[in-house]
PDB file of C-alpha atoms in Angstrom:
ATOM      1  CA  GLN Z   1     123.304  75.036 105.590  1.00  0.00           C
ATOM      2  CA  VAL Z   2     121.304  76.709 102.859  1.00  0.00           C
ATOM      3  CA  GLN Z   3     121.624  80.355 101.881  1.00  0.00           C
ATOM      4  CA  LEU Z   4     118.369  82.176 101.163  1.00  0.00           C
ATOM      5  CA  VAL Z   5     117.794  85.432  99.302  1.00  0.00           C
ATOM      6  CA  GLU Z   6     114.376  87.053  99.141  1.00  0.00           C
ATOM      7  CA  SER Z   7     113.247  89.402  96.407  1.00  0.00           C
ATOM      8  CA  GLY Z   8     110.083  90.945  95.033  1.00  0.00           C
ATOM      9  CA  GLY Z   9     109.163  93.287  97.839  1.00  0.00           C
ATOM     10  CA  GLY Z  10     108.170  96.878  97.284  1.00  0.00           C
ATOM     11  CA  LEU Z  11     105.503  99.524  97.680  1.00  0.00           C
ATOM     12  CA  VAL Z  12     101.972  98.705  96.581  1.00  0.00           C
ATOM     13  CA  GLN Z  13      98.542 100.200  97.132  1.00  0.00           C
ATOM     14  CA  ALA Z  14      95.942  98.422  99.197  1.00  0.00           C
ATOM     15  CA  GLY Z  15      94.192  95.797  97.118  1.00  0.00           C
ATOM     16  CA  GLY Z  16      97.257  95.214  94.987  1.00  0.00           C
ATOM     17  CA  SER Z  17      99.478  92.186  94.575  1.00  0.00           C
ATOM     18  CA  LEU Z  18     103.111  91.231  94.953  1.00  0.00           C
ATOM     19  CA  ARG Z  19     105.007  88.030  94.361  1.00  0.00           C
ATOM     20  CA  LEU Z  20     107.936  87.302  96.622  1.00  0.00           C
ATOM     21  CA  SER Z  21     110.666  84.880  95.647  1.00  0.00           C
ATOM     22  CA  CYS Z  22     113.164  83.078  97.837  1.00  0.00           C
ATOM     23  CA  ALA Z  23     116.166  81.728  95.959  1.00  0.00           C
ATOM     24  CA  ALA Z  24     118.213  79.096  97.741  1.00  0.00           C
ATOM     25  CA  SER Z  25     121.822  78.129  97.234  1.00  0.00           C
ATOM     26  CA  GLY Z  26     124.365  75.906  98.890  1.00  0.00           C
ATOM     27  CA  ARG Z  27     122.031  72.943  99.202  1.00  0.00           C
ATOM     28  CA  THR Z  28     118.927  71.734  97.458  1.00  0.00           C
ATOM     29  CA  ILE Z  29     115.731  72.688  99.240  1.00  0.00           C
ATOM     30  CA  SER Z  30     114.043  69.421  98.283  1.00  0.00           C
ATOM     31  CA  SER Z  31     114.736  68.124 101.810  1.00  0.00           C
ATOM     32  CA  TYR Z  32     113.492  71.255 103.541  1.00  0.00           C
ATOM     33  CA  ALA Z  33     110.188  72.544 104.692  1.00  0.00           C
ATOM     34  CA  MET Z  34     110.074  76.185 103.684  1.00  0.00           C
ATOM     35  CA  GLY Z  35     108.325  78.980 105.491  1.00  0.00           C
ATOM     36  CA  TRP Z  36     107.545  82.647 105.156  1.00  0.00           C
ATOM     37  CA  PHE Z  37     107.463  84.890 108.195  1.00  0.00           C
ATOM     38  CA  ARG Z  38     107.075  88.619 108.579  1.00  0.00           C
ATOM     39  CA  GLN Z  39     107.983  91.235 111.127  1.00  0.00           C
ATOM     40  CA  ALA Z  40     106.481  94.682 111.422  1.00  0.00           C
ATOM     41  CA  PRO Z  41     108.209  97.475 113.391  1.00  0.00           C
ATOM     42  CA  GLY Z  42     107.839  96.948 117.108  1.00  0.00           C
ATOM     43  CA  LYS Z  43     106.254  93.539 116.696  1.00  0.00           C
ATOM     44  CA  GLU Z  44     107.439  89.977 116.977  1.00  0.00           C
ATOM     45  CA  ARG Z  45     108.174  87.870 113.952  1.00  0.00           C
ATOM     46  CA  GLU Z  46     105.002  86.093 112.910  1.00  0.00           C
ATOM     47  CA  PHE Z  47     104.206  83.087 110.789  1.00  0.00           C
ATOM     48  CA  VAL Z  48     102.732  83.658 107.344  1.00  0.00           C
ATOM     49  CA  ALA Z  49     102.860  80.378 105.425  1.00  0.00           C
ATOM     50  CA  ALA Z  50     104.771  77.117 105.146  1.00  0.00           C
ATOM     51  CA  VAL Z  51     105.067  74.202 102.767  1.00  0.00           C
ATOM     52  CA  THR Z  52     106.525  70.777 103.473  1.00  0.00           C
ATOM     53  CA  TRP Z  53     109.425  69.369 101.475  1.00  0.00           C
ATOM     54  CA  SER Z  54     107.067  67.420  99.227  1.00  0.00           C
ATOM     55  CA  GLY Z  55     104.663  70.276  98.750  1.00  0.00           C
ATOM     56  CA  HIS Z  56     101.819  68.050  99.894  1.00  0.00           C
ATOM     57  CA  ARG Z  57     101.071  70.015 103.043  1.00  0.00           C
ATOM     58  CA  ILE Z  58     100.612  73.767 103.124  1.00  0.00           C
ATOM     59  CA  TYR Z  59      99.791  75.968 106.072  1.00  0.00           C
ATOM     60  CA  TYR Z  60      98.703  79.590 106.372  1.00  0.00           C
ATOM     61  CA  SER Z  61      98.092  81.982 109.179  1.00  0.00           C
ATOM     62  CA  ASP Z  62      94.487  83.026 109.575  1.00  0.00           C
ATOM     63  CA  SER Z  63      95.386  86.593 108.671  1.00  0.00           C
ATOM     64  CA  VAL Z  64      96.529  85.690 105.152  1.00  0.00           C
ATOM     65  CA  LYS Z  65      94.436  82.616 104.358  1.00  0.00           C
ATOM     66  CA  GLY Z  66      92.575  83.080 101.101  1.00  0.00           C
ATOM     67  CA  ARG Z  67      94.807  85.964 100.007  1.00  0.00           C
ATOM     68  CA  PHE Z  68      98.334  84.528  99.970  1.00  0.00           C
ATOM     69  CA  THR Z  69      99.636  81.426  98.221  1.00  0.00           C
ATOM     70  CA  ILE Z  70     102.910  79.685  98.963  1.00  0.00           C
ATOM     71  CA  SER Z  71     104.496  77.467  96.341  1.00  0.00           C
ATOM     72  CA  ARG Z  72     107.812  75.828  95.664  1.00  0.00           C
ATOM     73  CA  ASP Z  73     109.813  74.804  92.633  1.00  0.00           C
ATOM     74  CA  ASN Z  74     112.453  72.366  93.813  1.00  0.00           C
ATOM     75  CA  ALA Z  75     113.989  72.211  90.348  1.00  0.00           C
ATOM     76  CA  LYS Z  76     114.667  75.936  90.549  1.00  0.00           C
ATOM     77  CA  ASN Z  77     115.516  75.768  94.259  1.00  0.00           C
ATOM     78  CA  THR Z  78     113.033  78.571  94.809  1.00  0.00           C
ATOM     79  CA  VAL Z  79     110.002  79.246  96.970  1.00  0.00           C
ATOM     80  CA  TYR Z  80     107.351  81.825  96.198  1.00  0.00           C
ATOM     81  CA  LEU Z  81     104.731  83.793  98.077  1.00  0.00           C
ATOM     82  CA  GLN Z  82     101.960  85.236  95.939  1.00  0.00           C
ATOM     83  CA  MET Z  83     100.234  87.986  97.867  1.00  0.00           C
ATOM     84  CA  ASN Z  84      96.880  89.296  96.653  1.00  0.00           C
ATOM     85  CA  SER Z  85      94.367  91.743  98.097  1.00  0.00           C
ATOM     86  CA  LEU Z  86      97.098  93.327 100.160  1.00  0.00           C
ATOM     87  CA  LYS Z  87      96.175  95.396 103.192  1.00  0.00           C
ATOM     88  CA  PRO Z  88      98.120  98.076 105.059  1.00  0.00           C
ATOM     89  CA  GLU Z  89      98.466  95.659 107.974  1.00  0.00           C
ATOM     90  CA  ASP Z  90     100.490  93.362 105.703  1.00  0.00           C
ATOM     91  CA  THR Z  91     103.287  95.931 105.795  1.00  0.00           C
ATOM     92  CA  ALA Z  92     106.393  94.229 107.195  1.00  0.00           C
ATOM     93  CA  VAL Z  93     109.751  92.752 106.360  1.00  0.00           C
ATOM     94  CA  TYR Z  94     109.131  89.309 104.915  1.00  0.00           C
ATOM     95  CA  TYR Z  95     111.580  86.511 105.608  1.00  0.00           C
ATOM     96  CA  CYS Z  96     112.070  83.144 103.991  1.00  0.00           C
ATOM     97  CA  ALA Z  97     113.228  80.264 106.190  1.00  0.00           C
ATOM     98  CA  ALA Z  98     114.257  76.626 105.818  1.00  0.00           C
ATOM     99  CA  ASP Z  99     113.691  73.693 108.162  1.00  0.00           C
ATOM    100  CA  PHE Z 100     115.534  70.477 107.314  1.00  0.00           C
ATOM    101  CA  TRP Z 101     112.978  67.687 106.985  1.00  0.00           C
ATOM    102  CA  GLY Z 102     110.618  69.888 108.950  1.00  0.00           C
ATOM    103  CA  PRO Z 103     106.834  69.572 109.270  1.00  0.00           C
ATOM    104  CA  GLY Z 104     106.018  73.064 108.043  1.00  0.00           C
ATOM    105  CA  ALA Z 105     105.947  74.558 111.521  1.00  0.00           C
ATOM    106  CA  ASP Z 106     104.510  77.942 112.399  1.00  0.00           C
ATOM    107  CA  THR Z 107     107.191  78.747 114.980  1.00  0.00           C
ATOM    108  CA  PRO Z 108     110.348  80.564 113.868  1.00  0.00           C
ATOM    109  CA  GLU Z 109     112.494  78.656 116.372  1.00  0.00           C
ATOM    110  CA  ARG Z 110     112.020  75.527 114.290  1.00  0.00           C
ATOM    111  CA  TYR Z 111     113.796  76.965 111.246  1.00  0.00           C
ATOM    112  CA  GLU Z 112     117.569  76.756 110.944  1.00  0.00           C
ATOM    113  CA  ASP Z 113     118.310  79.019 108.000  1.00  0.00           C
ATOM    114  CA  TRP Z 114     116.957  82.478 107.216  1.00  0.00           C
ATOM    115  CA  GLY Z 115     117.191  85.067 104.495  1.00  0.00           C
ATOM    116  CA  GLN Z 116     117.841  88.750 105.053  1.00  0.00           C
ATOM    117  CA  GLY Z 117     114.279  89.752 104.318  1.00  0.00           C
ATOM    118  CA  THR Z 118     112.493  91.948 101.805  1.00  0.00           C
ATOM    119  CA  GLN Z 119     110.386  94.973 102.680  1.00  0.00           C
ATOM    120  CA  VAL Z 120     106.713  95.020 101.736  1.00  0.00           C
ATOM    121  CA  THR Z 121     104.848  98.284 102.211  1.00  0.00           C
ATOM    122  CA  VAL Z 122     101.127  98.572 101.532  1.00  0.00           C
ATOM    123  CA  SER Z 123      99.714 102.080 101.357  1.00  0.00           C
ATOM    124  CA  SER Z 124      96.096 102.887 102.145  1.00  0.00           C
TER     125      SER Z 124
END
């Protein structure tokens, strides 16, 4: 099991940027696909981005493609989500998740370990 802690959330104006970090402990994430999901009030948790253990395959939801960038630093046991050109509809709690030897799936059920989330609020 890997423990995940997200940070970097906050309040930003539309058009601004934030960089989320997900620090892992307990196990190395080098054997894990890592994903970012988000959940807005009253809505289901939705896929944002994922990266395979090697970093060779990266996936984004259509709603964030071209604006968000997922990256990983296995040496630091950390995953990042750079979010640019933020929109009010990006407002949500953002969660980091780990899937042991996973394919970088877009379904939350695939992921075994989750962080507590970090709030991102984008004002118009």
